[in-house]
Amino acid sequence: MKKQDFILNLSCPDRVGIVAGVTSALAEMGLFLLELSQYSDPSTGQFFMRIHFETTKAISEEDIIKNFEKVATPFSLTWELHDTLY
């Protein structure tokens, strides 16, 4: 399986540990971060993040989604995953 690039966009109520939780989950899946942008909006209490990553081993988009749910639920993440080919 060749490498694939994805964009992950997410938002959630702001709190401590979001960046660590999300990036750790991606690292555990063997995904390589190419770019990461994040910010908090104090007026709404929301946190926003955009991550561009690539696969480093054979892992399907469905597996990424399934595994990412484990971190999305505790942080109440609203998120979208997009293959960069589309």
PDB file of C-alpha atoms in Angstrom:
ATOM      1  CA  MET A   1       0.000   0.000   0.000  1.00  0.00           C
ATOM      2  CA  LYS A   2       1.403   3.402  -0.922  1.00  0.00           C
ATOM      3  CA  LYS A   3       1.436   6.414   1.363  1.00  0.00           C
ATOM      4  CA  GLN A   4      -1.727   8.491   1.577  1.00  0.00           C
ATOM      5  CA  ASP A   5      -2.129  12.076   2.778  1.00  0.00           C
ATOM      6  CA  PHE A   6      -5.076  13.214   4.879  1.00  0.00           C
ATOM      7  CA  ILE A   7      -6.354  16.429   6.417  1.00  0.00           C
ATOM      8  CA  LEU A   8      -8.031  16.204   9.823  1.00  0.00           C
ATOM      9  CA  ASN A   9     -10.104  19.206  10.932  1.00  0.00           C
ATOM     10  CA  LEU A  10     -11.539  19.249  14.412  1.00  0.00           C
ATOM     11  CA  SER A  11     -13.112  21.440  17.057  1.00  0.00           C
ATOM     12  CA  CYS A  12     -14.289  20.935  20.608  1.00  0.00           C
ATOM     13  CA  PRO A  13     -14.759  22.727  23.911  1.00  0.00           C
ATOM     14  CA  ASP A  14     -11.335  24.021  24.946  1.00  0.00           C
ATOM     15  CA  ARG A  15      -9.549  22.190  27.753  1.00  0.00           C
ATOM     16  CA  VAL A  16      -6.125  20.916  28.761  1.00  0.00           C
ATOM     17  CA  GLY A  17      -4.718  17.886  26.942  1.00  0.00           C
ATOM     18  CA  ILE A  18      -6.387  18.075  23.532  1.00  0.00           C
ATOM     19  CA  VAL A  19      -3.174  18.444  21.511  1.00  0.00           C
ATOM     20  CA  ALA A  20      -1.461  15.669  23.474  1.00  0.00           C
ATOM     21  CA  GLY A  21      -4.453  13.347  23.150  1.00  0.00           C
ATOM     22  CA  VAL A  22      -4.943  13.887  19.432  1.00  0.00           C
ATOM     23  CA  THR A  23      -1.286  13.734  18.414  1.00  0.00           C
ATOM     24  CA  SER A  24      -0.657  10.684  20.608  1.00  0.00           C
ATOM     25  CA  ALA A  25      -3.582   8.871  18.990  1.00  0.00           C
ATOM     26  CA  LEU A  26      -2.215   9.625  15.527  1.00  0.00           C
ATOM     27  CA  ALA A  27       1.305   8.540  16.528  1.00  0.00           C
ATOM     28  CA  GLU A  28      -0.027   5.257  17.941  1.00  0.00           C
ATOM     29  CA  MET A  29      -1.512   4.541  14.503  1.00  0.00           C
ATOM     30  CA  GLY A  30       1.896   5.167  12.893  1.00  0.00           C
ATOM     31  CA  LEU A  31       0.809   8.372  11.151  1.00  0.00           C
ATOM     32  CA  PHE A  32       3.398  11.040  10.288  1.00  0.00           C
ATOM     33  CA  LEU A  33       2.401  14.665  10.976  1.00  0.00           C
ATOM     34  CA  LEU A  34       3.324  17.015   8.148  1.00  0.00           C
ATOM     35  CA  GLU A  35       1.641  20.178   9.425  1.00  0.00           C
ATOM     36  CA  LEU A  36      -0.402  21.146  12.465  1.00  0.00           C
ATOM     37  CA  SER A  37      -2.273  24.395  13.175  1.00  0.00           C
ATOM     38  CA  GLN A  38      -4.316  25.098  16.269  1.00  0.00           C
ATOM     39  CA  TYR A  39      -5.961  27.902  18.137  1.00  0.00           C
ATOM     40  CA  SER A  40      -8.387  28.613  20.926  1.00  0.00           C
ATOM     41  CA  ASP A  41     -11.208  31.131  20.707  1.00  0.00           C
ATOM     42  CA  PRO A  42     -11.622  32.653  24.182  1.00  0.00           C
ATOM     43  CA  SER A  43     -14.911  34.317  23.233  1.00  0.00           C
ATOM     44  CA  THR A  44     -16.576  30.950  22.513  1.00  0.00           C
ATOM     45  CA  GLY A  45     -14.435  28.604  24.598  1.00  0.00           C
ATOM     46  CA  GLN A  46     -13.821  26.475  21.497  1.00  0.00           C
ATOM     47  CA  PHE A  47     -10.587  24.855  20.335  1.00  0.00           C
ATOM     48  CA  PHE A  48      -9.788  24.325  16.641  1.00  0.00           C
ATOM     49  CA  MET A  49      -7.112  22.198  14.975  1.00  0.00           C
ATOM     50  CA  ARG A  50      -6.082  21.242  11.454  1.00  0.00           C
ATOM     51  CA  ILE A  51      -3.593  18.429  10.914  1.00  0.00           C
ATOM     52  CA  HIS A  52      -2.064  17.310   7.624  1.00  0.00           C
ATOM     53  CA  PHE A  53      -0.594  13.823   7.968  1.00  0.00           C
ATOM     54  CA  GLU A  54       0.507  10.860   5.895  1.00  0.00           C
ATOM     55  CA  THR A  55       0.386   7.142   6.457  1.00  0.00           C
ATOM     56  CA  THR A  56       3.684   5.380   7.098  1.00  0.00           C
ATOM     57  CA  LYS A  57       2.357   1.817   7.014  1.00  0.00           C
ATOM     58  CA  ALA A  58      -0.561  -0.098   5.581  1.00  0.00           C
ATOM     59  CA  ILE A  59      -3.599   1.399   7.307  1.00  0.00           C
ATOM     60  CA  SER A  60      -6.943   2.086   5.709  1.00  0.00           C
ATOM     61  CA  GLU A  61      -8.996   5.240   6.031  1.00  0.00           C
ATOM     62  CA  GLU A  62     -11.655   3.147   7.777  1.00  0.00           C
ATOM     63  CA  ASP A  63      -9.096   1.989  10.363  1.00  0.00           C
ATOM     64  CA  ILE A  64      -7.966   5.569  10.968  1.00  0.00           C
ATOM     65  CA  ILE A  65     -11.583   6.616  11.547  1.00  0.00           C
ATOM     66  CA  LYS A  66     -12.304   3.671  13.844  1.00  0.00           C
ATOM     67  CA  ASN A  67      -9.166   4.249  15.934  1.00  0.00           C
ATOM     68  CA  PHE A  68      -9.609   8.028  16.069  1.00  0.00           C
ATOM     69  CA  GLU A  69     -13.075   7.631  17.596  1.00  0.00           C
ATOM     70  CA  LYS A  70     -11.309   6.482  20.777  1.00  0.00           C
ATOM     71  CA  VAL A  71      -9.853   9.967  21.309  1.00  0.00           C
ATOM     72  CA  ALA A  72     -12.719  11.906  19.718  1.00  0.00           C
ATOM     73  CA  THR A  73     -15.329  10.726  22.203  1.00  0.00           C
ATOM     74  CA  PRO A  74     -13.613  11.765  25.474  1.00  0.00           C
ATOM     75  CA  PHE A  75     -12.856  15.243  24.100  1.00  0.00           C
ATOM     76  CA  SER A  76     -16.313  15.665  22.475  1.00  0.00           C
ATOM     77  CA  LEU A  77     -14.605  16.349  19.155  1.00  0.00           C
ATOM     78  CA  THR A  78     -16.462  17.394  16.050  1.00  0.00           C
ATOM     79  CA  TRP A  79     -14.188  16.263  13.245  1.00  0.00           C
ATOM     80  CA  GLU A  80     -13.799  15.533   9.555  1.00  0.00           C
ATOM     81  CA  LEU A  81     -11.152  13.483   7.769  1.00  0.00           C
ATOM     82  CA  HIS A  82     -10.384  14.175   4.112  1.00  0.00           C
ATOM     83  CA  ASP A  83      -8.088  12.329   1.732  1.00  0.00           C
ATOM     84  CA  THR A  84      -6.017  15.003  -0.042  1.00  0.00           C
ATOM     85  CA  LEU A  85      -6.684  13.339  -3.403  1.00  0.00           C
ATOM     86  CA  TYR A  86     -10.333  14.465  -3.345  1.00  0.00           C
TER      87      TYR A  86
END
